[in-house]
Coordinates of C-alpha atoms in Angstrom, one line a residue:
X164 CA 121.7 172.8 158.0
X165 CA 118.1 174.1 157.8
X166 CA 116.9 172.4 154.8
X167 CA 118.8 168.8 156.1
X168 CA 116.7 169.4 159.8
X169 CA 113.8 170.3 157.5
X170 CA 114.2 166.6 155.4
X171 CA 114.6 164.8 158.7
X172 CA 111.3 166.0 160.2
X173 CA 109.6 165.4 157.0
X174 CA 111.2 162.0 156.8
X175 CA 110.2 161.1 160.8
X176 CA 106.6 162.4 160.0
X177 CA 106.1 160.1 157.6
X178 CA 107.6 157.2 159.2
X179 CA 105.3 157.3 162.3
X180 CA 102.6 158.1 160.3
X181 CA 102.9 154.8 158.2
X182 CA 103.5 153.5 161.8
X183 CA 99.5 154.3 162.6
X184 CA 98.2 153.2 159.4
X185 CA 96.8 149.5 159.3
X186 CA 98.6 147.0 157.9
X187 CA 96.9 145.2 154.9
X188 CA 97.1 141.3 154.9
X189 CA 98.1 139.8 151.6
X190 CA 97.9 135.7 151.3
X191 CA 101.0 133.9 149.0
X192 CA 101.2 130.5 148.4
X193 CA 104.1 129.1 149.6
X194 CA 105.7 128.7 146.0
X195 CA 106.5 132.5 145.7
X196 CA 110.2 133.6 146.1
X197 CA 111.7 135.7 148.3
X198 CA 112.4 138.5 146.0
X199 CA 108.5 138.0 144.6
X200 CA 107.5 138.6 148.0
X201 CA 109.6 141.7 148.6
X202 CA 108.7 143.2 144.8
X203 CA 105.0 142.3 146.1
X204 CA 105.2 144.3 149.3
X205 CA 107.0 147.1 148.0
X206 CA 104.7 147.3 144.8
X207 CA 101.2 147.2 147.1
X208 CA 102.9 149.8 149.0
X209 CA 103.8 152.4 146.5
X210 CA 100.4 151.7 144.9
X211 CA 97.9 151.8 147.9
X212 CA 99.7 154.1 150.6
X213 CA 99.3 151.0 153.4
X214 CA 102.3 148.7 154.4
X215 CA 100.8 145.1 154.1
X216 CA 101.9 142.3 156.1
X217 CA 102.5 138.8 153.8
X218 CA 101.0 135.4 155.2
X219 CA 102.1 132.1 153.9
X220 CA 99.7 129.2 152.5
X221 CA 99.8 125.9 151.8
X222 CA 96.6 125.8 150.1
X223 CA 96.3 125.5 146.1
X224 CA 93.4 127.3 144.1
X225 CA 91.0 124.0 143.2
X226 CA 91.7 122.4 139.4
X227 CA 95.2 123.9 139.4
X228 CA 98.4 122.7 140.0
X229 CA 99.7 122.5 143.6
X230 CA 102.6 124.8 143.0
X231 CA 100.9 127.5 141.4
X232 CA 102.2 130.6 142.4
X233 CA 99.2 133.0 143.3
X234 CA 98.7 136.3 146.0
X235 CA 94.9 136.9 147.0
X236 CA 94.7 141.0 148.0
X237 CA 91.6 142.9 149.7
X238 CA 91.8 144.9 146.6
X239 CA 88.5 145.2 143.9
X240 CA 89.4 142.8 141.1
X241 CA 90.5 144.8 137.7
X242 CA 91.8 147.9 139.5
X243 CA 94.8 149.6 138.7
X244 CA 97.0 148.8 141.6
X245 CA 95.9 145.1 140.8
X246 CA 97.1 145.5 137.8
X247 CA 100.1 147.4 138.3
X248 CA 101.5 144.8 140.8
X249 CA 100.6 141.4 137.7
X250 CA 102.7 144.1 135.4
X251 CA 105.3 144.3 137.9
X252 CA 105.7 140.7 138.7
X253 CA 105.9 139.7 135.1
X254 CA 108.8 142.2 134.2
X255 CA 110.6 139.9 137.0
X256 CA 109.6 136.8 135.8
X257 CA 111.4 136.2 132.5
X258 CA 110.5 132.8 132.4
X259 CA 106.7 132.2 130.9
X260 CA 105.5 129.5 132.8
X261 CA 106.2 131.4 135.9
X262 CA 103.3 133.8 136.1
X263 CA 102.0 134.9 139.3
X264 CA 98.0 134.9 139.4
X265 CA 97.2 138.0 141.7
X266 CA 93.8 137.7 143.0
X267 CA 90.8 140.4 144.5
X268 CA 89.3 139.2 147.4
X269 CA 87.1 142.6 147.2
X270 CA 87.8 142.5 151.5
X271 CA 90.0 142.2 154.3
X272 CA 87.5 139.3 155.6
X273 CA 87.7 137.7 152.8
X274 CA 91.8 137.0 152.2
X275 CA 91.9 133.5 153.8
X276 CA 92.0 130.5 152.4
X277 CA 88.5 129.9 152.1
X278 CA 88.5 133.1 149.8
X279 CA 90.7 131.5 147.7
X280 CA 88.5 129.5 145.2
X281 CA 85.8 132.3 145.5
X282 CA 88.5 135.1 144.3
X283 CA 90.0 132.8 141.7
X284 CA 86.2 132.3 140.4
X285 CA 85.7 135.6 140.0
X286 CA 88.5 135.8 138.0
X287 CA 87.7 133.6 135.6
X288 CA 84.5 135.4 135.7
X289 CA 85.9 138.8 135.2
X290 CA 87.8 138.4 132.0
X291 CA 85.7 135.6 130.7
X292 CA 88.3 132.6 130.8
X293 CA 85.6 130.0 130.6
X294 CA 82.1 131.1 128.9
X295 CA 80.8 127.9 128.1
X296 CA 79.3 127.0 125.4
X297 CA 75.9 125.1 126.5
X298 CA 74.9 122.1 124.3
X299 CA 71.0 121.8 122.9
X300 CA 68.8 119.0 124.7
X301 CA 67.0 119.8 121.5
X302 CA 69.6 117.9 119.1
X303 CA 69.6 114.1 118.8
X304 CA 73.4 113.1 117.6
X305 CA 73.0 111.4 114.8
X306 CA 75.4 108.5 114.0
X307 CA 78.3 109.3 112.8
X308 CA 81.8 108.3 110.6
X309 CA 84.9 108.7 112.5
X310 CA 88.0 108.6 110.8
X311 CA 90.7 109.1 113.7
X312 CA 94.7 110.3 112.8
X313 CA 97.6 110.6 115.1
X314 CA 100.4 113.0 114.2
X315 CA 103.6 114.5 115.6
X316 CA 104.6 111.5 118.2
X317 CA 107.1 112.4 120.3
X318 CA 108.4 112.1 123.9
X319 CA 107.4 115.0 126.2
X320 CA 107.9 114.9 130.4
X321 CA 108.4 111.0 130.5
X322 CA 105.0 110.3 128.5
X323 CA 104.3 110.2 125.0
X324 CA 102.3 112.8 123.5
X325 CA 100.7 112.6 120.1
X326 CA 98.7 115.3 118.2
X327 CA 94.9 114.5 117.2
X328 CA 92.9 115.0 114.0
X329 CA 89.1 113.3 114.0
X330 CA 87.1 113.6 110.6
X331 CA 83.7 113.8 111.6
X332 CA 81.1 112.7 108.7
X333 CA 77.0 112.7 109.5
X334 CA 77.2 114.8 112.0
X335 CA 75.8 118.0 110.4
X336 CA 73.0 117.8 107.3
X337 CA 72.5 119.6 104.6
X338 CA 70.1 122.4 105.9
X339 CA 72.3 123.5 108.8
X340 CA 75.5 123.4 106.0
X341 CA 73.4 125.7 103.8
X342 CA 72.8 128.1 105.9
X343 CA 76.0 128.7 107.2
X344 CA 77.0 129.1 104.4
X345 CA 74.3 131.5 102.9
X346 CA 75.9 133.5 106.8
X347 CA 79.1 133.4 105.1
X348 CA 78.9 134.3 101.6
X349 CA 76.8 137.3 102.7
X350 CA 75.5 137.9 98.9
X351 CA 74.1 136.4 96.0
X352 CA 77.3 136.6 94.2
X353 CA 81.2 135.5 94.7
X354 CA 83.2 137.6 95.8
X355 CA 81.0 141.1 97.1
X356 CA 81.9 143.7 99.4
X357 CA 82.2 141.5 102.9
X358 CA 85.0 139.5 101.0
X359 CA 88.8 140.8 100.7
X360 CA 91.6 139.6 99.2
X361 CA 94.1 139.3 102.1
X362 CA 91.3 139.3 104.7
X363 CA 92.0 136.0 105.8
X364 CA 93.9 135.9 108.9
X365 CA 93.8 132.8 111.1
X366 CA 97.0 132.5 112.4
X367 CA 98.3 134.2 115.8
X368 CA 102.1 134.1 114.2
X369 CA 102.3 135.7 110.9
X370 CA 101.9 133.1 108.0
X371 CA 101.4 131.7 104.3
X372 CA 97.5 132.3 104.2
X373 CA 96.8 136.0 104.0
X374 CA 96.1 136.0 100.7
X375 CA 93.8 134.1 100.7
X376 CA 90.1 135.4 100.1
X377 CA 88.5 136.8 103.7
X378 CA 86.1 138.0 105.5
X379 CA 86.4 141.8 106.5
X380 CA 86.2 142.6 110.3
X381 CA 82.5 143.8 110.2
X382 CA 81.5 140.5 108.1
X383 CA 83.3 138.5 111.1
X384 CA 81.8 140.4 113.7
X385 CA 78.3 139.4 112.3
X386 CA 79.4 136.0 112.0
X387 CA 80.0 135.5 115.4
X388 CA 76.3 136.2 115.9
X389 CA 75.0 134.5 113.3
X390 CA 72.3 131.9 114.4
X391 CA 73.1 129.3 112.1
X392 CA 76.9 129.5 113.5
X393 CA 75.8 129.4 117.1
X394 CA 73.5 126.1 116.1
X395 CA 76.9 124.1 114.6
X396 CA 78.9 125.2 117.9
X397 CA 75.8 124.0 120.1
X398 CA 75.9 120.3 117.5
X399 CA 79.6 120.3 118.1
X400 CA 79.8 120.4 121.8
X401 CA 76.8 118.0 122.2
X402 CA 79.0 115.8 119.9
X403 CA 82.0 116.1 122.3
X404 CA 80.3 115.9 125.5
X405 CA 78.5 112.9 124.2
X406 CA 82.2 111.3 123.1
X407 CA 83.8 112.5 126.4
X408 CA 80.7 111.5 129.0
X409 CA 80.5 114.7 129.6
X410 CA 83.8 115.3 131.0
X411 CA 85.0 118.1 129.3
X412 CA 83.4 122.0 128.9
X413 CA 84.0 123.6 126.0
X414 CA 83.8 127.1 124.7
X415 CA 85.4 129.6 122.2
X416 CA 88.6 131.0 122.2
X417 CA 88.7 134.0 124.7
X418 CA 89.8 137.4 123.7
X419 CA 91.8 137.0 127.0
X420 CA 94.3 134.3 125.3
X421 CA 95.7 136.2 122.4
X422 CA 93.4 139.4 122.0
X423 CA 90.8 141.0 120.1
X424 CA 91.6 140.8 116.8
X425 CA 92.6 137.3 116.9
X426 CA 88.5 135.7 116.1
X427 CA 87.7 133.2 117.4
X428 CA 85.4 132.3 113.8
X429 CA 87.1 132.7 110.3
X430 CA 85.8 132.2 106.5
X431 CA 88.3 131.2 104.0
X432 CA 87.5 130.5 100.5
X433 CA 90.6 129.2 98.2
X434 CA 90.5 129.4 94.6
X435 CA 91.9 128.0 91.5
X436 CA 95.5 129.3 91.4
X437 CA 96.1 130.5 95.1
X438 CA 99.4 129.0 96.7
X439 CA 99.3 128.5 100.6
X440 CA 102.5 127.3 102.8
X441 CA 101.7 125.1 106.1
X442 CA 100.9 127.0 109.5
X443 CA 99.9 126.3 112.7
X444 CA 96.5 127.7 114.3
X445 CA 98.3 128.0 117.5
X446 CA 99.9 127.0 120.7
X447 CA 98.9 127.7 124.1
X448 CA 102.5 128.3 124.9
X449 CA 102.4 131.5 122.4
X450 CA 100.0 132.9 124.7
X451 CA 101.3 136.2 125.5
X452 CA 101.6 137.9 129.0
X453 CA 97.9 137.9 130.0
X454 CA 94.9 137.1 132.6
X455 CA 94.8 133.7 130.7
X456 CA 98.6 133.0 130.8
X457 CA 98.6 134.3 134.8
X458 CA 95.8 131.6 135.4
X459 CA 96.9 128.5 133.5
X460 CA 100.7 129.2 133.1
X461 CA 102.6 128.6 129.7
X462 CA 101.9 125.0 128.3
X463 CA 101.9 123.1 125.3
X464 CA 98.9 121.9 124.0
X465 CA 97.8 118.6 125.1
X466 CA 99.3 119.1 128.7
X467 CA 97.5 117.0 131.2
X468 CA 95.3 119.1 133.7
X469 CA 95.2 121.7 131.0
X470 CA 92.8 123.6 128.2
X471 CA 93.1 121.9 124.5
X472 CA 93.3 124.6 121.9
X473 CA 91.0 122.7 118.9
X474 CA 89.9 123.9 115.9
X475 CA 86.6 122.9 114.3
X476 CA 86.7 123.1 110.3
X477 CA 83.4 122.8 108.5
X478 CA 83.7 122.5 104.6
X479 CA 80.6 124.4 103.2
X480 CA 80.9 124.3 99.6
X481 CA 77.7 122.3 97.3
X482 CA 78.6 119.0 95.7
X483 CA 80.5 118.2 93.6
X484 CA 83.4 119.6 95.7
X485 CA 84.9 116.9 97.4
X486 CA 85.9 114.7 94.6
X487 CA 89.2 114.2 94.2
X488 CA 89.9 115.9 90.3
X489 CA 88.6 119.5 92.2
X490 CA 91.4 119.4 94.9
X491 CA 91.3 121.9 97.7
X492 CA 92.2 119.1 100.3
X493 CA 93.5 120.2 103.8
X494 CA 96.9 118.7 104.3
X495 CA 98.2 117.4 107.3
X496 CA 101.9 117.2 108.3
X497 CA 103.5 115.0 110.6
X498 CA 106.8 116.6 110.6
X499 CA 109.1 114.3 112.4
X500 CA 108.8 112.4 109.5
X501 CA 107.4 114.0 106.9
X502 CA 104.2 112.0 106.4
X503 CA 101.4 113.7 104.8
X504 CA 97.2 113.2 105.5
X505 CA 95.0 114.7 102.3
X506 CA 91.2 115.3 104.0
X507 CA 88.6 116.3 100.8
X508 CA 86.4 118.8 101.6
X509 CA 83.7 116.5 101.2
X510 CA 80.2 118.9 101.5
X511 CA 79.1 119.2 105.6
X512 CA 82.4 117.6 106.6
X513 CA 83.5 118.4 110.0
X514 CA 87.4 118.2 110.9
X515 CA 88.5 118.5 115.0
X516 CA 92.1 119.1 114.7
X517 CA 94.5 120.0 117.4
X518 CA 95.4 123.8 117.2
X519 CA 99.3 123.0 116.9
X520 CA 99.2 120.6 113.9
X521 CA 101.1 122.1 111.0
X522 CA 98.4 122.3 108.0
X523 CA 97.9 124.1 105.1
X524 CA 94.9 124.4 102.4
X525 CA 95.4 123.3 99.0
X526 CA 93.8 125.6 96.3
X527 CA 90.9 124.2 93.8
X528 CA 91.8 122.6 90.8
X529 CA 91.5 124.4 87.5
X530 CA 88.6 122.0 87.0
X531 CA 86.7 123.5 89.2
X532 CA 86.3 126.8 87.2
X533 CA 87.6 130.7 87.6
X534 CA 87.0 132.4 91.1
X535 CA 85.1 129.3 92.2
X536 CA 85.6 129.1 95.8
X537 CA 85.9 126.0 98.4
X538 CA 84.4 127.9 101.2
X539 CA 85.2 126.5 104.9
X540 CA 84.4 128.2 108.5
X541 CA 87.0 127.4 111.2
X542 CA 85.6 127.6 115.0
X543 CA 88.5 127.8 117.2
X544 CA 87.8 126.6 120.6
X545 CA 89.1 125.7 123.7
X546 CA 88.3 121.9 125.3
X547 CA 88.5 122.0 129.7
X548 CA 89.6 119.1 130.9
X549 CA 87.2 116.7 133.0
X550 CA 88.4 114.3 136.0
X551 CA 90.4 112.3 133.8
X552 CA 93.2 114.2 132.9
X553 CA 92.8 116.2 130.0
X554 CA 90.6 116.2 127.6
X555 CA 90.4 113.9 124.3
X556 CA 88.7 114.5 121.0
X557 CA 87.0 110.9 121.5
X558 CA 86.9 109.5 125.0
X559 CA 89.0 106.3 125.0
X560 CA 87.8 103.0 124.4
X561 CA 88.1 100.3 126.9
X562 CA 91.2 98.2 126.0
X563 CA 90.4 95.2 123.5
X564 CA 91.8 92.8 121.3
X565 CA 92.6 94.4 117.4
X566 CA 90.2 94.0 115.1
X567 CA 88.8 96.1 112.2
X568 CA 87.2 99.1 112.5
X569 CA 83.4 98.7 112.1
X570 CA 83.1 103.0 111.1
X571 CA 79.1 102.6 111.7
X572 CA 79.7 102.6 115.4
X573 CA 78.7 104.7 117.9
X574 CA 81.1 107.9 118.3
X575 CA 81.7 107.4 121.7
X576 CA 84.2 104.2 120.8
X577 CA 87.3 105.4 120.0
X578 CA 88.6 104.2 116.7
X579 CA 92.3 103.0 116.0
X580 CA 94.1 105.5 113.8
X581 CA 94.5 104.9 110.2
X582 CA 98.0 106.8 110.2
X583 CA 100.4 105.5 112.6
X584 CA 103.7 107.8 111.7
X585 CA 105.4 109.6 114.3
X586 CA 102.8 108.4 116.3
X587 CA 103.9 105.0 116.9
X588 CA 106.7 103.9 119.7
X589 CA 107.6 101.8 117.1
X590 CA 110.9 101.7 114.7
X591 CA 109.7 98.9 112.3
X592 CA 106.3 99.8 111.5
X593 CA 105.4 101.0 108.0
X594 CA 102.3 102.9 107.4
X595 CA 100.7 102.1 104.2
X596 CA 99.1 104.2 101.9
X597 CA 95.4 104.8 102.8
X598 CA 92.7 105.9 100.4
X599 CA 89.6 105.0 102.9
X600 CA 86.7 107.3 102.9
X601 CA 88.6 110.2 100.7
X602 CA 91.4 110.5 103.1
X603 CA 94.6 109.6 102.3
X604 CA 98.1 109.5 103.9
X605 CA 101.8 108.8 102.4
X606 CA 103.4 105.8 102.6
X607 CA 106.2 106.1 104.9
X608 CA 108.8 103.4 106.4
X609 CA 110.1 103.7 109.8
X610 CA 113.8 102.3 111.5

C-alpha cells in the first residue's frame, strides 16, 4: 500500500510539474498524418523534457512540391533530438517517397511561416545539398559538335520520359586534356602505386567494373583537388548554363545523397583483355534514408521540379585512341529494345549522360598493345532545375520544320537525335544504322 501511495505521488508530481513547464510550438504542414503528428509529439517530448503544442500550415517550403510533408522545431539544426525525431519518422514511413523534412528554426520566434524558407535554407546549407559549382567569366565556349541520343522511352505519370546522352566534341583542347591526365596517371609510368586492380568503383549498387584498374582512395581524394579537374568542371558548367540560359545550377554529387565513399570523381583505365557487364551510375530513387532523400523525396531521375543525376565522362587517352581497330567504346543500351549506341573515345571527348542509362566500357583491342590503358575521368554531378521544369542537357530549340542537322551550330540549339529507339511514340519507325562522327547505333525495327 506504501509503495503504490508512493508511485501515485511520484506520478502527480510529475504531471503538474509538466503542467508548469512551457509548451513548445512545432509548425506541420497540413500533409502530415495523424499518427505522424502524434509519433512527432511524443518523440519531441521524450527527447526535450517540454510538451509541445502542434500548429497546422498551409504554406509549402519555396521550389518544392506543395504537399511536402515537413515540421519546422525551435530546436538548433543537427542536434540530437533533431535527429532522433527524422530517425523516428522514417522507421514509420515505409514508403520512400514519404520522408518528413524536420527543420531547426534555431528559436521559438522564429517557427512561423515566414521561418520556413529561412530554416529550410539552412538546411541545405548545413549538409551541403547544393554547393554550386561557379562557372569562369574567364572561359570563352568555344564552338562545339553535338551529337544528341535518346534512350529508354517509356511512359511515366501520363508524360513520356526519355533518357539523354549528348557527345560533346570541341569543347575541351588539348592542354586542359593533358593535364588531367598527367593528375590522373600520377607517375611517369602505367600502372604505379596510386593505381589498383579492383580500385575502380563507380557504381552505388554492386556491379561488373571492379576489376577494372583504379584509383586508390588517397589518389581520389587528391583528385578532387586537383586544379586541372576543377578547371573542366568550371568549362562544363559554363557549357551548360550557356545551353540552358542559365537556368539550371549545377554542382557535384553530395556526400549527403549516397555517402562518403561513394566519389563524386573516378579514374578508370580498361585494358586489353578486361571483360565489363553493363551498370548503371545511379538513380536518385536508390538514394538511401538521408538529409537529401528527407528534402527532395524519392524520385526517378528526370522528374520534373527535380535534381538530374548526370555524369560527365572525359576520354583522356593521346591519339591514336579513338579509331575504331583500338576499341574501348562506351556502349549504350536502350533496353526496351535492345538497341545499342558505340561512342569512341575519341581524345578530349566529353560525354553528358544521364546517371540511370545502362552502360558499360568495352576493353582495348589487342591492337592497342599489353597494359595499354584507355584512361577516362567520370565527374558525377547533380543538374537543379531552373523555372522551366527540370533541367535539360541542351535547352530546347524552338519548334521548326525538319531539316538536317547543320552540327557547326551553336550548342544552345538543340539537335534532333540520331537514335530514335525506345524513344520514339512511334510503332513503325526503323532506326538505321548510324556511323556519323564515330558513333554508331544498331539497326533496330519497331511494330
Amino acid at each position: 500500500m506504501l509503495r503504490f501511495l508512493l508511485l501515485t505521488c511520484c506520478w502527480w508530481q510529475e504531471s503538474n510539474c509538466l503542467q508548469f513547464l512551457e509548451a513548445r510550438n512545432v509548425l506541420v504542414s497540413n500533409a502530415l498524418s495523424l499518427e505522424e503528428r502524434s509519433l512527432v509529439r511524443e518523440t519531441l517530448q521524450a527527447t526535450t523534457g517540454f510538451p509541445h503544442t502542434l500548429i497546422e500550415t498551409e504554406s509549402s517550403i519555396r521550389g518544392l512540391p506543395d504537399h511536402k510533408k515537413f515540421i519546422l522545431t525551435e530546436l538548433e539544426l543537427g542536434c540530437d533530438a533533431l535527429d532522433i525525431l527524422a530517425a523516428a519518422l522514417d522507421n514509420q514511413n515505409d514508403e520512400k517517397d514519404d520522408a518528413i523534412l524536420c527543420l531547426g528554426a534555431g528559436s521559438k520566434a522564429n517557427v512561423n511561416e515566414n521561418g520556413i524558407d529561412t530554416a529550410a535554407l539552412a538546411y541545405i546549407r548545413h549538409y551541403s545539398l547544393i554547393d554550386a559549382i561557379h562557372s569562369s567569366k574567364k572561359f570563352q565556349i568555344p564552338k562545339t559538335k553535338v551529337t544528341r541520343v535518346l534512350l529508354d522511352g517509356e511512359k511515366r505519370n501520363n508524360r513520356f520520359d526519355m533518357s539523354e546522352i549528348c557527345v560533346v566534341d570541341g569543347l575541351v583542347d588539348a592542354d586542359l586534356r593533358r593535364r588531367i591526365r598527367k593528375e590522373c596517371l600520377g607517375g611517369s609510368t602505367f600502372p604505379n602505386s596510386v593505381w589498383i586492380r579492383g580500385g575502380l568503383s563507380d557504381t552505388v549498387k554492386p556491379g561488373a567494373t571492379g576489376g577494372c584498374w583504379g584509383l586508390t582512395p588517397k589518389a581520389l581524394d587528391a583528385l578532387c583537388q586537383a586544379p586541372a579537374v576543377q578547371e573542366l568542371e568550371h568549362l562544363v558548367v559554363a557549357w551548360l548554363e550557356n545551353a540552358n540560359n542559365a537556368e539550371c545550377t549545377v554542382t557535384r554529387m553530395p556526400a549527403a545523397v549516397f555517402g562518403d565513399e561513394i566519389s563524386p570523381i573516378t579514374a578508370n583505365a580498361p585494358v586489353s583483355g578486361d571483360i565489363f557487364d553493363y551498370h548503371i551510375d545511379a538513380d536518385p530513387f536508390w538514394s538511401p534514408p538521408s538529409p537529401w532523400r528527407d528534402f527532395f523525396g524519392a524520385y526517378v531521375n528526370r522528374d520534373p521540379g527535380k535534381p538530374r543525376f548526370v555524369s560527365a565522362l572525359f576520354y583522356l587517352s593521346e591519339p591514336p585512341f579513338g579509331e575504331s581497330y583500338l576499341g574501348a567504346s562506351t556502349s549504350f543500351l536502350d533496353t526496351p529494345t535492345g538497341a545499342t549506341c558505340q561512342v569512341l573515345p575519341i581524345p578530349g571527348r566529353l560525354v553528358l549522360l544521364d546517371q540511370d542509362i545502362t552502360h558499360a566500357v568495352s576493353a582495348p583491342t589487342e591492337a592497342a598493345g599489353k597494359n595499354i590503358p584507355r584512361f577516362s575521368l567520370v565527374v558525377k554531378l547533380v543538374i537543379h532545375p531552373g523555372s522551366f521544369g527540370h533541367p535539360l542537357l541542351i535547352k530546347k530549340a524552338k519548334q521548326r520544320r525538319r531539316r538536317k542537322i547543320d552540327h557547326n551550330e551553336n550548342s544552345e540549339i538543340r539537335p534532333s537525335p540520331f537514335i530514335q529507339s525506345s524513344s520514339s511514340e512511334s510503332n513503325n519507325t526503323v532506326v538505321k544504322l548510324v556511323d556519323e562522327d564515330k558513333i554508331t547505333c544498331t539497326t533496330i525495327k519497331f511494330g
